[in-house]
Each structure stands twice: as C-alpha cells, then as structure tokens.
mmCIF file of C-alpha atoms and ligand atoms in Angstrom:
data_model
loop_
_atom_site.group_PDB
_atom_site.id
_atom_site.type_symbol
_atom_site.label_atom_id
_atom_site.label_comp_id
_atom_site.label_asym_id
_atom_site.label_seq_id
_atom_site.Cartn_x
_atom_site.Cartn_y
_atom_site.Cartn_z
ATOM 1 C CA UNK A 1 181.418 44.237 31.260
ATOM 2 C CA UNK A 2 180.642 40.569 30.801
ATOM 3 C CA UNK A 3 183.419 38.521 29.222
ATOM 4 C CA UNK A 4 186.906 39.740 28.627
ATOM 5 C CA UNK A 5 186.908 40.736 24.978
ATOM 6 C CA UNK A 6 187.446 44.400 25.824
ATOM 7 C CA UNK A 7 189.304 44.099 29.101
ATOM 8 C CA UNK A 8 193.049 44.781 29.255
ATOM 9 C CA UNK A 9 193.823 41.326 30.522
ATOM 10 C CA UNK A 10 192.893 38.661 28.009
ATOM 11 C CA UNK A 11 191.630 35.172 28.816
ATOM 12 C CA UNK A 12 193.401 32.272 27.158
ATOM 13 C CA UNK A 13 191.738 28.874 27.201
ATOM 14 C CA UNK A 14 193.711 25.647 27.026
ATOM 15 C CA UNK A 15 192.571 22.036 27.367
ATOM 16 C CA UNK A 16 192.624 20.533 30.882
ATOM 17 C CA UNK A 17 194.673 17.591 29.670
ATOM 18 C CA UNK A 18 196.409 17.217 26.299
ATOM 19 C CA UNK A 19 199.972 16.253 27.216
ATOM 20 C CA UNK A 20 202.625 17.295 26.304
ATOM 21 C CA UNK A 21 200.833 20.429 25.005
ATOM 22 C CA UNK A 22 199.010 21.171 28.228
ATOM 23 C CA UNK A 23 198.600 19.298 31.493
ATOM 24 C CA UNK A 24 198.636 19.985 35.190
ATOM 25 C CA UNK A 25 202.124 19.711 36.625
ATOM 26 C CA UNK A 26 201.622 17.450 39.667
ATOM 27 C CA UNK A 27 204.326 19.318 41.576
ATOM 28 C CA UNK A 28 203.244 22.925 41.056
ATOM 29 C CA UNK A 29 199.529 22.309 40.417
ATOM 30 C CA UNK A 30 199.846 24.672 37.456
ATOM 31 C CA UNK A 31 199.266 23.941 33.801
ATOM 32 C CA UNK A 32 202.356 23.638 31.662
ATOM 33 C CA UNK A 33 203.404 22.149 28.304
ATOM 34 C CA UNK A 34 204.245 23.150 24.753
ATOM 35 C CA UNK A 35 201.060 25.167 24.131
ATOM 36 C CA UNK A 36 201.324 26.928 27.487
ATOM 37 C CA UNK A 37 204.945 27.943 26.947
ATOM 38 C CA UNK A 38 204.445 28.802 23.281
ATOM 39 C CA UNK A 39 201.566 31.077 24.229
ATOM 40 C CA UNK A 40 203.635 32.676 26.981
ATOM 41 C CA UNK A 41 206.387 33.463 24.461
ATOM 42 C CA UNK A 42 203.817 34.916 22.034
ATOM 43 C CA UNK A 43 202.205 36.981 24.800
ATOM 44 C CA UNK A 44 205.576 38.470 25.745
ATOM 45 C CA UNK A 45 206.176 39.440 22.105
ATOM 46 C CA UNK A 46 202.802 41.090 21.636
ATOM 47 C CA UNK A 47 202.738 42.604 25.133
ATOM 48 C CA UNK A 48 199.550 40.808 26.194
ATOM 49 C CA UNK A 49 198.683 40.358 29.845
ATOM 50 C CA UNK A 50 196.632 37.172 30.191
ATOM 51 C CA UNK A 51 195.005 34.629 32.457
ATOM 52 C CA UNK A 52 195.231 30.966 31.491
ATOM 53 C CA UNK A 53 191.936 29.160 31.818
ATOM 54 C CA UNK A 54 192.059 25.371 31.412
ATOM 55 C CA UNK A 55 188.698 23.876 30.371
ATOM 56 C CA UNK A 56 187.311 20.755 28.734
ATOM 57 C CA UNK A 57 188.203 20.905 25.037
ATOM 58 C CA UNK A 58 184.568 20.801 24.018
ATOM 59 C CA UNK A 59 183.934 24.128 25.779
ATOM 60 C CA UNK A 60 186.643 26.150 24.048
ATOM 61 C CA UNK A 61 184.925 26.962 20.734
ATOM 62 C CA UNK A 62 181.647 27.961 22.442
ATOM 63 C CA UNK A 63 183.748 30.108 24.817
ATOM 64 C CA UNK A 64 185.357 31.887 21.858
ATOM 65 C CA UNK A 65 182.046 32.311 20.058
ATOM 66 C CA UNK A 66 180.504 33.970 23.109
ATOM 67 C CA UNK A 67 183.623 36.105 23.781
ATOM 68 C CA UNK A 68 184.050 34.545 27.200
ATOM 69 C CA UNK A 69 187.591 33.728 26.108
ATOM 70 C CA UNK A 70 189.879 35.675 23.766
ATOM 71 C CA UNK A 71 192.263 32.916 22.689
ATOM 72 C CA UNK A 72 192.135 29.120 22.543
ATOM 73 C CA UNK A 73 195.390 27.167 22.402
ATOM 74 C CA UNK A 74 194.619 23.483 22.816
ATOM 75 C CA UNK A 75 196.195 21.433 20.051
ATOM 76 C CA UNK A 76 193.151 22.483 18.082
ATOM 77 C CA UNK A 77 192.981 21.121 14.545
ATOM 78 C CA UNK A 78 192.322 23.670 11.827
ATOM 79 C CA UNK A 79 189.319 22.448 9.851
ATOM 80 C CA UNK A 80 186.715 24.105 7.623
ATOM 81 C CA UNK A 81 183.726 23.594 9.952
ATOM 82 C CA UNK A 82 185.622 25.355 12.752
ATOM 83 C CA UNK A 83 186.994 28.105 10.496
ATOM 84 C CA UNK A 84 183.386 29.110 9.865
ATOM 85 C CA UNK A 85 182.888 29.982 13.543
ATOM 86 C CA UNK A 86 186.364 30.976 14.790
ATOM 87 C CA UNK A 87 189.516 32.473 13.246
ATOM 88 C CA UNK A 88 192.753 30.460 13.277
ATOM 89 C CA UNK A 89 196.385 31.523 13.399
ATOM 90 C CA UNK A 90 198.848 30.058 10.932
ATOM 91 C CA UNK A 91 199.505 26.357 11.665
ATOM 92 C CA UNK A 92 202.000 25.781 14.491
ATOM 93 C CA UNK A 93 202.168 21.971 14.717
ATOM 94 C CA UNK A 94 201.526 19.034 12.361
ATOM 95 C CA UNK A 95 199.946 15.855 13.688
ATOM 96 C CA UNK A 96 197.801 12.884 12.770
ATOM 97 C CA UNK A 97 195.801 10.206 14.561
ATOM 98 C CA UNK A 98 197.074 6.951 16.043
ATOM 99 C CA UNK A 99 195.530 3.815 17.529
ATOM 100 C CA UNK A 100 196.648 2.674 20.988
ATOM 101 C CA UNK A 101 195.814 -0.732 22.488
ATOM 102 C CA UNK A 102 196.861 -2.700 25.536
ATOM 103 C CA UNK A 103 200.033 -4.662 24.994
ATOM 104 C CA UNK A 104 198.315 -8.057 25.074
ATOM 105 C CA UNK A 105 195.721 -7.079 22.428
ATOM 106 C CA UNK A 106 196.696 -8.930 19.270
ATOM 107 C CA UNK A 107 193.484 -8.757 17.222
ATOM 108 C CA UNK A 108 193.846 -5.036 16.392
ATOM 109 C CA UNK A 109 196.534 -4.187 13.851
ATOM 110 C CA UNK A 110 195.025 -1.159 12.090
ATOM 111 C CA UNK A 111 191.738 0.711 11.643
ATOM 112 C CA UNK A 112 190.006 -2.194 9.827
ATOM 113 C CA UNK A 113 190.263 -4.201 13.015
ATOM 114 C CA UNK A 114 188.301 -1.607 15.029
ATOM 115 C CA UNK A 115 185.171 -2.937 13.332
ATOM 116 C CA UNK A 116 182.788 -4.212 16.010
ATOM 117 C CA UNK A 117 185.063 -3.008 18.827
ATOM 118 C CA UNK A 118 184.683 -0.399 21.552
ATOM 119 C CA UNK A 119 186.839 2.657 20.898
ATOM 120 C CA UNK A 120 187.493 5.446 23.412
ATOM 121 C CA UNK A 121 188.278 8.995 22.312
ATOM 122 C CA UNK A 122 187.519 12.607 23.255
ATOM 123 C CA UNK A 123 184.270 14.492 22.889
ATOM 124 C CA UNK A 124 184.149 17.156 20.185
ATOM 125 C CA UNK A 125 187.448 16.255 18.521
ATOM 126 C CA UNK A 126 188.615 15.367 15.034
ATOM 127 C CA UNK A 127 189.278 11.855 16.358
ATOM 128 C CA UNK A 128 185.668 11.455 17.437
ATOM 129 C CA UNK A 129 184.509 12.394 13.917
ATOM 130 C CA UNK A 130 187.116 10.198 12.251
ATOM 131 C CA UNK A 131 186.423 7.115 14.356
ATOM 132 C CA UNK A 132 182.664 7.428 13.855
ATOM 133 C CA UNK A 133 183.042 7.844 10.089
ATOM 134 C CA UNK A 134 185.782 5.303 9.372
ATOM 135 C CA UNK A 135 186.133 2.548 11.951
ATOM 136 C CA UNK A 136 182.884 0.602 12.012
ATOM 137 C CA UNK A 137 183.270 0.453 15.786
ATOM 138 C CA UNK A 138 180.385 -1.083 17.708
ATOM 139 C CA UNK A 139 180.591 1.754 20.227
ATOM 140 C CA UNK A 140 182.547 5.013 20.350
ATOM 141 C CA UNK A 141 182.940 6.124 23.957
ATOM 142 C CA UNK A 142 183.472 9.875 24.185
ATOM 143 C CA UNK A 143 185.242 11.397 27.178
ATOM 144 C CA UNK A 144 185.526 15.075 28.115
ATOM 145 C CA UNK A 145 189.256 14.780 28.790
ATOM 146 C CA UNK A 146 192.269 12.719 27.762
ATOM 147 C CA UNK A 147 192.909 11.199 31.206
ATOM 148 C CA UNK A 148 189.451 9.590 31.369
ATOM 149 C CA UNK A 149 189.861 8.286 27.817
ATOM 150 C CA UNK A 150 193.154 6.519 28.607
ATOM 151 C CA UNK A 151 191.785 5.274 31.917
ATOM 152 C CA UNK A 152 188.916 3.570 30.072
ATOM 153 C CA UNK A 153 191.400 1.603 27.971
ATOM 154 C CA UNK A 154 193.461 0.588 30.991
ATOM 155 C CA UNK A 155 190.353 -0.426 32.957
ATOM 156 C CA UNK A 156 189.221 -2.679 30.085
ATOM 157 C CA UNK A 157 186.167 -0.583 29.161
ATOM 158 C CA UNK A 158 187.477 -0.007 25.624
ATOM 159 C CA UNK A 159 189.449 -2.143 23.161
ATOM 160 C CA UNK A 160 191.400 0.806 21.742
ATOM 161 C CA UNK A 161 191.935 4.535 21.956
ATOM 162 C CA UNK A 162 192.213 6.543 18.755
ATOM 163 C CA UNK A 163 193.523 10.048 19.247
ATOM 164 C CA UNK A 164 196.053 12.726 18.282
ATOM 165 C CA UNK A 165 199.488 11.228 17.545
ATOM 166 C CA UNK A 166 201.621 13.395 19.870
ATOM 167 C CA UNK A 167 199.333 12.680 22.849
ATOM 168 C CA UNK A 168 199.209 8.937 22.124
ATOM 169 C CA UNK A 169 202.996 8.967 21.713
ATOM 170 C CA UNK A 170 203.460 10.770 25.022
ATOM 171 C CA UNK A 171 201.184 8.320 26.848
ATOM 172 C CA UNK A 172 202.891 5.285 25.295
ATOM 173 C CA UNK A 173 206.337 6.617 26.234
ATOM 174 C CA UNK A 174 205.328 7.295 29.832
ATOM 175 C CA UNK A 175 203.339 4.081 30.362
ATOM 176 C CA UNK A 176 205.159 1.249 32.086
ATOM 177 C CA UNK A 177 206.911 -1.053 29.680
ATOM 178 C CA UNK A 178 204.622 -3.752 28.317
ATOM 179 C CA UNK A 179 201.370 -1.929 29.174
ATOM 180 C CA UNK A 180 200.333 -0.412 25.852
ATOM 181 C CA UNK A 181 201.380 -0.314 22.199
ATOM 182 C CA UNK A 182 200.687 1.820 19.143
ATOM 183 C CA UNK A 183 199.328 -0.124 16.145
ATOM 184 C CA UNK A 184 198.814 0.792 12.476
ATOM 185 C CA UNK A 185 199.917 3.851 10.508
ATOM 186 C CA UNK A 186 199.361 7.546 11.115
ATOM 187 C CA UNK A 187 195.845 8.543 10.025
ATOM 188 C CA UNK A 188 194.353 11.880 8.940
ATOM 189 C CA UNK A 189 197.198 14.395 8.793
ATOM 190 C CA UNK A 190 196.183 17.667 10.426
ATOM 191 C CA UNK A 191 197.620 20.953 11.621
ATOM 192 C CA UNK A 192 196.996 22.749 14.886
ATOM 193 C CA UNK A 193 196.200 26.451 15.050
ATOM 194 C CA UNK A 194 195.522 28.978 17.775
ATOM 195 C CA UNK A 195 191.840 29.973 17.725
ATOM 196 C CA UNK A 196 190.213 33.385 18.247
ATOM 197 C CA UNK A 197 186.734 34.850 18.133
ATOM 198 C CA UNK A 198 185.802 35.780 14.537
ATOM 199 C CA UNK A 199 187.355 39.102 13.545
ATOM 200 C CA UNK A 200 189.783 39.239 16.511
ATOM 201 C CA UNK A 201 192.523 41.830 16.085
ATOM 202 C CA UNK A 202 194.943 39.426 17.773
ATOM 203 C CA UNK A 203 195.248 37.093 14.762
ATOM 204 C CA UNK A 204 197.739 39.173 12.743
ATOM 205 C CA UNK A 205 199.802 40.033 15.819
ATOM 206 C CA UNK A 206 199.979 36.397 16.865
ATOM 207 C CA UNK A 207 200.992 35.286 13.357
ATOM 208 C CA UNK A 208 203.817 37.833 13.330
ATOM 209 C CA UNK A 209 204.933 36.674 16.790
ATOM 210 C CA UNK A 210 204.827 33.016 15.671
ATOM 211 C CA UNK A 211 206.994 33.836 12.675
ATOM 212 C CA UNK A 212 209.456 35.774 14.854
ATOM 213 C CA UNK A 213 209.679 32.860 17.299
ATOM 214 C CA UNK A 214 210.397 30.468 14.442
ATOM 215 C CA UNK A 215 213.052 32.812 13.005
ATOM 216 C CA UNK A 216 214.748 33.339 16.369
ATOM 217 C CA UNK A 217 214.942 29.601 17.174
ATOM 218 C CA UNK A 218 212.724 29.924 20.289
ATOM 219 C CA UNK A 219 210.018 27.801 18.655
ATOM 220 C CA UNK A 220 212.595 25.101 17.905
ATOM 221 C CA UNK A 221 213.918 25.152 21.481
ATOM 222 C CA UNK A 222 210.403 24.711 22.885
ATOM 223 C CA UNK A 223 209.639 21.964 20.370
ATOM 224 C CA UNK A 224 212.740 19.986 21.324
ATOM 225 C CA UNK A 225 212.040 20.522 25.032
ATOM 226 C CA UNK A 226 208.513 19.071 24.836
ATOM 227 C CA UNK A 227 208.715 16.535 21.985
ATOM 228 C CA UNK A 228 212.341 15.463 22.155
ATOM 229 C CA UNK A 229 212.849 15.827 18.396
ATOM 230 C CA UNK A 230 213.498 18.479 15.753
ATOM 231 C CA UNK A 231 210.452 20.312 14.340
HETATM 232 N N1 LIG B 1 193.328 18.029 17.681
HETATM 233 C C1 LIG B 1 192.083 17.544 18.159
HETATM 234 C C2 LIG B 1 190.966 18.450 17.737
HETATM 235 O O1 LIG B 1 191.181 19.590 17.473
HETATM 236 C C3 LIG B 1 192.051 17.306 19.665
HETATM 237 C C4 LIG B 1 192.352 18.511 20.492
HETATM 238 C C5 LIG B 1 192.249 18.275 21.989
HETATM 239 O O2 LIG B 1 191.756 17.243 22.436
HETATM 240 N N2 LIG B 1 192.719 19.227 22.764
HETATM 241 O O3 LIG B 1 189.855 18.054 17.642
#
C-alpha cells in the first residue's frame, strides 16, 4: 500500500530545523527537541509505533493531504486556511513573531523600519505571510529551512530576519555575544498545533494524551527542559 495511513507504524513529520522544537543533534545525528520529545510522550500514551521523518516545513501539509505522513509536529501555527485542509490538535504552545538584526544595525527598531529593507524568513510560514503583508520590505527572501535563513542575515544578504519568537530567542541566546539582537515587540500572537490528515482518528486520542501530559506535569517538565521557563 502506498503511504502509511493504514500501516501499523505511523509516519510523523517534523521540520528539519526549528530549534528548540526540532533540530539535528550534532552529536547523535538524530533529531531532538521539544516537539520530538512531546510527540514521543504522546506516542507512548496512545501506544503508537512511529517513524520520525524530518522534512522542509513547506512539504508537511502536502504530505498530510496526500496521506504520505500521518502526523505533522513542527511548531505549526493553527490558522483558518490550514484548518480547511488538515485537522489540528488542541493548541500546545503559544508564540508570536520577532525581528532579529545584527548587533551593529541601528536603523531597524520595529516593523516600520523594515520598509525598503531585505527581510529573510521561511517559505510557507505565517512569518512569510506577515512580512509580505505588513512590512513594506523591498525584498522578502524565503528559505526552505531556518538555518539558511539565519545564515543569510549573518552573511549580510538580509537586513533582518522575522520569524517565530521561540526560534529567534533560541538563536539569539546561542549566538556569540554582540552578534545579533532582537528589536521591537512581539507580533502576531499564534498557537501551535499538531496536524493530521482531515478526518484522522488520531486527533481525539492525541488531545486526550496532551491533556493527560499536562495534568501529570510531564508537559511542564519538557517545557522547562527546552525553553528554560515555566509554561
Ligand atoms: N509557526 C510557523 C508556521 O506555522 C513556522 C513553523 C516552522 O517553520 N516550522 O508557519
């Protein structure tokens, strides 16, 4: 049978790089992070055997729509246009968007100042839509993964990156001191959900597991481990 929708072992897509939710651990070569461990805890609860399949974010919704993958956990923002084509779990993380610039960049203080600038972000994301609609940027450079997007800023090919707040925060914390800085407020509050093909029987089970993990404190433990703060 093509695809895995009816196989015993389910296929779970995550993003290739969306730290600290999912990223390749340089030591083990395996993907890890909040999403990866949260899914593993859910899978144990619902008794699901699965294979993790990292892919470019932009491929996850098409993969779900064609039943090539059974679950997508990728810091994916719940939004009406997506809810028309996939089903979402209950929200499991609240985020927003932030602007990141190089430390020496003093002409950009908030979104107004992106007017006429070159902004890097990721293909197929809420940030890409938001930047195009609200920034007046001269050019929006879209990258398939987060690493390439940050690299563009560091290499001087973009004046700013606008992207999901927890990923910008993680990058800024890990960058060497004096390399980058976050400017402006948090934009466009949003919630992440786990995505499934329309009508998937997994949705209710996963929501129950999510609730159980919140009640038992396991969700909180994972949250503190990966974000360093209380949920
Ligand atoms: N939260 C953003 C979105 O859903 C970005 C997700 C990602 O890059 N993995 O569009």
